Amino acid sequence: MRLIEETTVPDTALPVDQFKAHLRLGSGFDELSLQDGVLNGFLRAAIAAIEARTGKVLIGRNFTLVASGWDDPRGQVLPVAPVTAVNQVVVEDADGVRTVVAADRWWLEADDQRPRLRPRGVSLPAVPAGGAARVSFSAGMAPDWGGLPADLGQAVMLLAAHYYEYRDETALGPGCMPFGVSSLIQRYRQVRLAPGVV
């Protein structure tokens, strides 16, 4: 199973000016935008790290899930949340011939933790041997930075600032997030259940 990010967060959606203020970078210089590319990189890295820890897509974009078969034909869990729309479901055979599955044969069960693609009948369409199912969907907590919950926005700023401050650090560490970031994202993390519980 693969998750392909079809679109990325545009540079215009990143809060570079807010990040500069957070870092208290000086102003009034001709080179004011000189570090914008570097700051964009730290913001993107922080967003990616928080998304990986929480399983939540912060700023909306498009994805495609490619699977060699359904985990459960009664409902395929989508790997990130919140899913705002399933745009298309395609079944591909071993020769690469794709068939679009009619939208009236499936529906999205929205869920903040485990959204699912559900069949309108008994099961999702069969995936041929050697073939694949492709589910194209949109996901995100907000369409832009301004729509994010304040605690997640603050977590991104704190983590990006941490990356910025320790950008020259070469020592290996345990890979944990700063406490302030961990506490801010804790309520968004996926609830882990016992094996076999869906």
PDB file of C-alpha atoms in Angstrom:
ATOM      1  CA  MET A   1       0.000   0.000   0.000  1.00  0.00           C
ATOM      2  CA  ARG A   2       1.318   3.437  -0.966  1.00  0.00           C
ATOM      3  CA  LEU A   3       0.102   6.931  -0.207  1.00  0.00           C
ATOM      4  CA  ILE A   4       1.007   9.437  -2.901  1.00  0.00           C
ATOM      5  CA  GLU A   5       0.813  13.157  -2.179  1.00  0.00           C
ATOM      6  CA  GLU A   6      -0.540  14.584  -5.436  1.00  0.00           C
ATOM      7  CA  THR A   7      -0.370  18.261  -4.445  1.00  0.00           C
ATOM      8  CA  THR A   8       1.835  20.098  -1.985  1.00  0.00           C
ATOM      9  CA  VAL A   9       1.262  23.003   0.346  1.00  0.00           C
ATOM     10  CA  PRO A  10       1.893  26.130  -1.764  1.00  0.00           C
ATOM     11  CA  ASP A  11       4.540  28.583  -0.543  1.00  0.00           C
ATOM     12  CA  THR A  12       1.836  31.247  -0.282  1.00  0.00           C
ATOM     13  CA  ALA A  13       0.049  29.162   2.375  1.00  0.00           C
ATOM     14  CA  LEU A  14       3.098  29.089   4.655  1.00  0.00           C
ATOM     15  CA  PRO A  15       3.210  31.755   7.424  1.00  0.00           C
ATOM     16  CA  VAL A  16       6.745  32.964   6.732  1.00  0.00           C
ATOM     17  CA  ASP A  17       6.160  36.476   8.104  1.00  0.00           C
ATOM     18  CA  GLN A  18       4.620  35.070  11.288  1.00  0.00           C
ATOM     19  CA  PHE A  19       7.559  32.693  11.596  1.00  0.00           C
ATOM     20  CA  LYS A  20      10.018  35.593  11.249  1.00  0.00           C
ATOM     21  CA  ALA A  21       8.178  37.404  14.029  1.00  0.00           C
ATOM     22  CA  HIS A  22       8.219  34.230  16.141  1.00  0.00           C
ATOM     23  CA  LEU A  23      11.986  33.980  15.658  1.00  0.00           C
ATOM     24  CA  ARG A  24      12.310  37.734  16.288  1.00  0.00           C
ATOM     25  CA  LEU A  25      14.396  38.185  13.180  1.00  0.00           C
ATOM     26  CA  GLY A  26      15.511  41.755  12.617  1.00  0.00           C
ATOM     27  CA  SER A  27      13.643  43.948  10.158  1.00  0.00           C
ATOM     28  CA  GLY A  28      14.495  46.974   8.094  1.00  0.00           C
ATOM     29  CA  PHE A  29      17.269  45.372   6.094  1.00  0.00           C
ATOM     30  CA  ASP A  30      17.474  45.112   2.311  1.00  0.00           C
ATOM     31  CA  GLU A  31      17.954  41.361   2.659  1.00  0.00           C
ATOM     32  CA  LEU A  32      14.690  40.919   4.596  1.00  0.00           C
ATOM     33  CA  SER A  33      13.522  38.078   2.346  1.00  0.00           C
ATOM     34  CA  LEU A  34      16.962  36.495   1.969  1.00  0.00           C
ATOM     35  CA  GLN A  35      16.129  33.589   4.314  1.00  0.00           C
ATOM     36  CA  ASP A  36      12.574  32.985   3.072  1.00  0.00           C
ATOM     37  CA  GLY A  37      13.532  29.773   1.277  1.00  0.00           C
ATOM     38  CA  VAL A  38      15.266  28.405   4.371  1.00  0.00           C
ATOM     39  CA  LEU A  39      12.341  29.378   6.620  1.00  0.00           C
ATOM     40  CA  ASN A  40       9.895  27.732   4.175  1.00  0.00           C
ATOM     41  CA  GLY A  41      11.933  24.547   4.484  1.00  0.00           C
ATOM     42  CA  PHE A  42      11.772  24.556   8.287  1.00  0.00           C
ATOM     43  CA  LEU A  43       8.017  25.201   8.226  1.00  0.00           C
ATOM     44  CA  ARG A  44       7.481  22.366   5.734  1.00  0.00           C
ATOM     45  CA  ALA A  45       9.625  20.017   7.838  1.00  0.00           C
ATOM     46  CA  ALA A  46       7.676  20.906  10.983  1.00  0.00           C
ATOM     47  CA  ILE A  47       4.336  20.386   9.227  1.00  0.00           C
ATOM     48  CA  ALA A  48       5.499  17.013   7.883  1.00  0.00           C
ATOM     49  CA  ALA A  49       6.732  15.872  11.309  1.00  0.00           C
ATOM     50  CA  ILE A  50       3.491  16.856  13.049  1.00  0.00           C
ATOM     51  CA  GLU A  51       1.406  15.216  10.329  1.00  0.00           C
ATOM     52  CA  ALA A  52       3.449  12.023  10.726  1.00  0.00           C
ATOM     53  CA  ARG A  53       2.954  12.017  14.508  1.00  0.00           C
ATOM     54  CA  THR A  54      -0.761  12.757  14.439  1.00  0.00           C
ATOM     55  CA  GLY A  55      -1.942  11.133  11.206  1.00  0.00           C
ATOM     56  CA  LYS A  56      -3.699  14.425  10.437  1.00  0.00           C
ATOM     57  CA  VAL A  57      -3.214  16.506   7.301  1.00  0.00           C
ATOM     58  CA  LEU A  58      -2.913  20.113   8.434  1.00  0.00           C
ATOM     59  CA  ILE A  59      -3.334  22.135   5.227  1.00  0.00           C
ATOM     60  CA  GLY A  60      -5.613  20.650   2.576  1.00  0.00           C
ATOM     61  CA  ARG A  61      -4.225  18.837  -0.433  1.00  0.00           C
ATOM     62  CA  ASN A  62      -4.871  15.838  -2.686  1.00  0.00           C
ATOM     63  CA  PHE A  63      -3.672  12.257  -2.223  1.00  0.00           C
ATOM     64  CA  THR A  64      -3.944   8.889  -3.947  1.00  0.00           C
ATOM     65  CA  LEU A  65      -3.966   5.615  -2.049  1.00  0.00           C
ATOM     66  CA  VAL A  66      -2.677   2.715  -4.181  1.00  0.00           C
ATOM     67  CA  ALA A  67      -3.317  -0.784  -2.818  1.00  0.00           C
ATOM     68  CA  SER A  68      -2.933  -4.267  -4.270  1.00  0.00           C
ATOM     69  CA  GLY A  69      -6.177  -5.191  -2.524  1.00  0.00           C
ATOM     70  CA  TRP A  70      -8.576  -3.958   0.130  1.00  0.00           C
ATOM     71  CA  ASP A  71      -7.622  -4.525   3.777  1.00  0.00           C
ATOM     72  CA  ASP A  72     -11.325  -5.143   4.355  1.00  0.00           C
ATOM     73  CA  PRO A  73     -13.793  -5.229   1.417  1.00  0.00           C
ATOM     74  CA  ARG A  74     -16.503  -3.942   3.791  1.00  0.00           C
ATOM     75  CA  GLY A  75     -14.588  -0.691   4.264  1.00  0.00           C
ATOM     76  CA  GLN A  76     -11.065   0.493   3.461  1.00  0.00           C
ATOM     77  CA  VAL A  77      -9.489   2.708   6.120  1.00  0.00           C
ATOM     78  CA  LEU A  78      -7.794   5.730   4.568  1.00  0.00           C
ATOM     79  CA  PRO A  79      -4.337   6.377   6.065  1.00  0.00           C
ATOM     80  CA  VAL A  80      -4.749  10.075   6.943  1.00  0.00           C
ATOM     81  CA  ALA A  81      -7.508  12.274   8.331  1.00  0.00           C
ATOM     82  CA  PRO A  82      -9.631  14.278   8.090  1.00  0.00           C
ATOM     83  CA  VAL A  83     -10.700  13.282   4.579  1.00  0.00           C
ATOM     84  CA  THR A  84     -12.923  15.967   3.091  1.00  0.00           C
ATOM     85  CA  ALA A  85     -13.861  14.156  -0.134  1.00  0.00           C
ATOM     86  CA  VAL A  86     -13.206  10.983  -2.089  1.00  0.00           C
ATOM     87  CA  ASN A  87     -12.787  12.188  -5.655  1.00  0.00           C
ATOM     88  CA  GLN A  88     -12.445   8.926  -7.552  1.00  0.00           C
ATOM     89  CA  VAL A  89     -12.081   5.175  -7.097  1.00  0.00           C
ATOM     90  CA  VAL A  90     -10.336   3.229  -9.845  1.00  0.00           C
ATOM     91  CA  VAL A  91      -9.637  -0.501 -10.196  1.00  0.00           C
ATOM     92  CA  GLU A  92      -6.660  -1.448 -12.364  1.00  0.00           C
ATOM     93  CA  ASP A  93      -5.967  -4.905 -13.776  1.00  0.00           C
ATOM     94  CA  ALA A  94      -2.554  -6.581 -14.170  1.00  0.00           C
ATOM     95  CA  ASP A  95      -2.181  -5.086 -17.669  1.00  0.00           C
ATOM     96  CA  GLY A  96      -2.682  -1.556 -16.376  1.00  0.00           C
ATOM     97  CA  VAL A  97      -6.201  -1.139 -17.778  1.00  0.00           C
ATOM     98  CA  ARG A  98      -8.117   1.145 -15.432  1.00  0.00           C
ATOM     99  CA  THR A  99     -11.848   1.114 -14.745  1.00  0.00           C
ATOM    100  CA  VAL A 100     -13.472   3.984 -12.868  1.00  0.00           C
ATOM    101  CA  VAL A 101     -15.864   2.725 -10.204  1.00  0.00           C
ATOM    102  CA  ALA A 102     -19.175   4.611 -10.343  1.00  0.00           C
ATOM    103  CA  ALA A 103     -19.620   7.046  -7.459  1.00  0.00           C
ATOM    104  CA  ASP A 104     -22.951   5.438  -6.530  1.00  0.00           C
ATOM    105  CA  ARG A 105     -21.118   2.222  -5.532  1.00  0.00           C
ATOM    106  CA  TRP A 106     -19.177   3.742  -2.613  1.00  0.00           C
ATOM    107  CA  TRP A 107     -19.356   6.467   0.019  1.00  0.00           C
ATOM    108  CA  LEU A 108     -17.056   8.208   2.490  1.00  0.00           C
ATOM    109  CA  GLU A 109     -17.511   7.473   6.159  1.00  0.00           C
ATOM    110  CA  ALA A 110     -16.029  10.646   7.644  1.00  0.00           C
ATOM    111  CA  ASP A 111     -14.144  10.186  10.894  1.00  0.00           C
ATOM    112  CA  ASP A 112     -11.513  12.319  12.634  1.00  0.00           C
ATOM    113  CA  GLN A 113      -9.327   9.268  13.322  1.00  0.00           C
ATOM    114  CA  ARG A 114     -10.101   6.522  10.799  1.00  0.00           C
ATOM    115  CA  PRO A 115     -12.079   7.669   7.760  1.00  0.00           C
ATOM    116  CA  ARG A 116     -13.223   4.809   5.532  1.00  0.00           C
ATOM    117  CA  LEU A 117     -14.252   4.187   1.972  1.00  0.00           C
ATOM    118  CA  ARG A 118     -17.432   2.127   2.336  1.00  0.00           C
ATOM    119  CA  PRO A 119     -19.373   0.144  -0.275  1.00  0.00           C
ATOM    120  CA  ARG A 120     -23.016   0.961  -0.973  1.00  0.00           C
ATOM    121  CA  GLY A 121     -23.595  -2.774  -1.295  1.00  0.00           C
ATOM    122  CA  VAL A 122     -21.987  -5.727   0.454  1.00  0.00           C
ATOM    123  CA  SER A 123     -18.372  -5.088  -0.536  1.00  0.00           C
ATOM    124  CA  LEU A 124     -16.037  -2.817  -2.439  1.00  0.00           C
ATOM    125  CA  PRO A 125     -15.332  -3.868  -6.059  1.00  0.00           C
ATOM    126  CA  ALA A 126     -12.940  -6.794  -6.436  1.00  0.00           C
ATOM    127  CA  VAL A 127      -9.321  -5.992  -7.255  1.00  0.00           C
ATOM    128  CA  PRO A 128      -7.951  -8.317  -9.958  1.00  0.00           C
ATOM    129  CA  ALA A 129      -4.879 -10.444  -9.169  1.00  0.00           C
ATOM    130  CA  GLY A 130      -1.776  -8.430 -10.001  1.00  0.00           C
ATOM    131  CA  GLY A 131      -3.853  -5.266 -10.190  1.00  0.00           C
ATOM    132  CA  ALA A 132      -4.471  -2.366  -7.852  1.00  0.00           C
ATOM    133  CA  ALA A 133      -7.118  -0.116  -6.408  1.00  0.00           C
ATOM    134  CA  ARG A 134      -6.557   3.636  -6.574  1.00  0.00           C
ATOM    135  CA  VAL A 135      -8.493   5.950  -4.289  1.00  0.00           C
ATOM    136  CA  SER A 136      -8.053   9.661  -5.010  1.00  0.00           C
ATOM    137  CA  PHE A 137      -9.120  11.902  -2.137  1.00  0.00           C
ATOM    138  CA  SER A 138      -8.739  15.315  -0.561  1.00  0.00           C
ATOM    139  CA  ALA A 139      -7.746  15.727   3.070  1.00  0.00           C
ATOM    140  CA  GLY A 140      -6.903  18.553   5.417  1.00  0.00           C
ATOM    141  CA  MET A 141      -7.927  20.298   8.606  1.00  0.00           C
ATOM    142  CA  ALA A 142      -8.011  23.699   6.884  1.00  0.00           C
ATOM    143  CA  PRO A 143      -7.639  25.106   3.376  1.00  0.00           C
ATOM    144  CA  ASP A 144      -4.964  27.572   4.529  1.00  0.00           C
ATOM    145  CA  TRP A 145      -2.859  28.511   7.543  1.00  0.00           C
ATOM    146  CA  GLY A 146      -5.481  30.861   8.989  1.00  0.00           C
ATOM    147  CA  GLY A 147      -8.006  28.028   9.324  1.00  0.00           C
ATOM    148  CA  LEU A 148      -5.802  25.760  11.452  1.00  0.00           C
ATOM    149  CA  PRO A 149      -6.631  25.264  15.133  1.00  0.00           C
ATOM    150  CA  ALA A 150      -4.452  27.658  17.163  1.00  0.00           C
ATOM    151  CA  ASP A 151      -2.708  24.883  19.102  1.00  0.00           C
ATOM    152  CA  LEU A 152      -1.569  23.091  15.935  1.00  0.00           C
ATOM    153  CA  GLY A 153      -0.375  26.366  14.419  1.00  0.00           C
ATOM    154  CA  GLN A 154       1.625  27.059  17.582  1.00  0.00           C
ATOM    155  CA  ALA A 155       3.063  23.527  17.534  1.00  0.00           C
ATOM    156  CA  VAL A 156       4.294  24.051  13.964  1.00  0.00           C
ATOM    157  CA  MET A 157       5.909  27.362  14.940  1.00  0.00           C
ATOM    158  CA  LEU A 158       7.626  25.846  17.989  1.00  0.00           C
ATOM    159  CA  LEU A 159       8.943  22.844  16.069  1.00  0.00           C
ATOM    160  CA  ALA A 160      10.102  24.930  13.090  1.00  0.00           C
ATOM    161  CA  ALA A 161      11.891  27.289  15.528  1.00  0.00           C
ATOM    162  CA  HIS A 162      13.507  24.259  17.176  1.00  0.00           C
ATOM    163  CA  TYR A 163      14.758  23.072  13.774  1.00  0.00           C
ATOM    164  CA  TYR A 164      15.998  26.589  12.995  1.00  0.00           C
ATOM    165  CA  GLU A 165      17.864  26.981  16.307  1.00  0.00           C
ATOM    166  CA  TYR A 166      19.519  23.564  16.058  1.00  0.00           C
ATOM    167  CA  ARG A 167      20.122  23.530  12.308  1.00  0.00           C
ATOM    168  CA  ASP A 168      23.860  22.993  12.770  1.00  0.00           C
ATOM    169  CA  GLU A 169      23.483  20.221  15.337  1.00  0.00           C
ATOM    170  CA  THR A 170      25.244  17.060  14.164  1.00  0.00           C
ATOM    171  CA  ALA A 171      24.981  14.884  17.281  1.00  0.00           C
ATOM    172  CA  LEU A 172      22.584  11.959  17.139  1.00  0.00           C
ATOM    173  CA  GLY A 173      19.667  12.169  19.561  1.00  0.00           C
ATOM    174  CA  PRO A 174      16.681  10.027  20.525  1.00  0.00           C
ATOM    175  CA  GLY A 175      14.444  11.720  17.922  1.00  0.00           C
ATOM    176  CA  CYS A 176      11.847  13.074  20.312  1.00  0.00           C
ATOM    177  CA  MET A 177       9.919  16.290  19.837  1.00  0.00           C
ATOM    178  CA  PRO A 178      10.283  19.187  22.276  1.00  0.00           C
ATOM    179  CA  PHE A 179       7.858  18.840  25.196  1.00  0.00           C
ATOM    180  CA  GLY A 180       5.816  21.919  24.239  1.00  0.00           C
ATOM    181  CA  VAL A 181       5.177  20.500  20.764  1.00  0.00           C
ATOM    182  CA  SER A 182       4.295  17.034  22.085  1.00  0.00           C
ATOM    183  CA  SER A 183       1.804  18.443  24.577  1.00  0.00           C
ATOM    184  CA  LEU A 184       0.128  20.630  21.943  1.00  0.00           C
ATOM    185  CA  ILE A 185      -0.382  17.775  19.474  1.00  0.00           C
ATOM    186  CA  GLN A 186      -1.264  15.075  22.017  1.00  0.00           C
ATOM    187  CA  ARG A 187      -5.047  15.404  21.655  1.00  0.00           C
ATOM    188  CA  TYR A 188      -4.792  15.024  17.856  1.00  0.00           C
ATOM    189  CA  ARG A 189      -2.822  11.765  17.917  1.00  0.00           C
ATOM    190  CA  GLN A 190      -4.554   8.610  16.764  1.00  0.00           C
ATOM    191  CA  VAL A 191      -5.989   6.418  19.463  1.00  0.00           C
ATOM    192  CA  ARG A 192      -4.267   3.021  19.341  1.00  0.00           C
ATOM    193  CA  LEU A 193      -6.537   0.070  20.057  1.00  0.00           C
ATOM    194  CA  ALA A 194      -5.723  -3.538  20.778  1.00  0.00           C
ATOM    195  CA  PRO A 195      -4.779  -5.750  17.797  1.00  0.00           C
ATOM    196  CA  GLY A 196      -7.781  -6.937  15.825  1.00  0.00           C
ATOM    197  CA  VAL A 197     -10.031  -4.095  17.021  1.00  0.00           C
ATOM    198  CA  VAL A 198     -11.350  -1.926  14.180  1.00  0.00           C
TER     199      VAL A 198
END
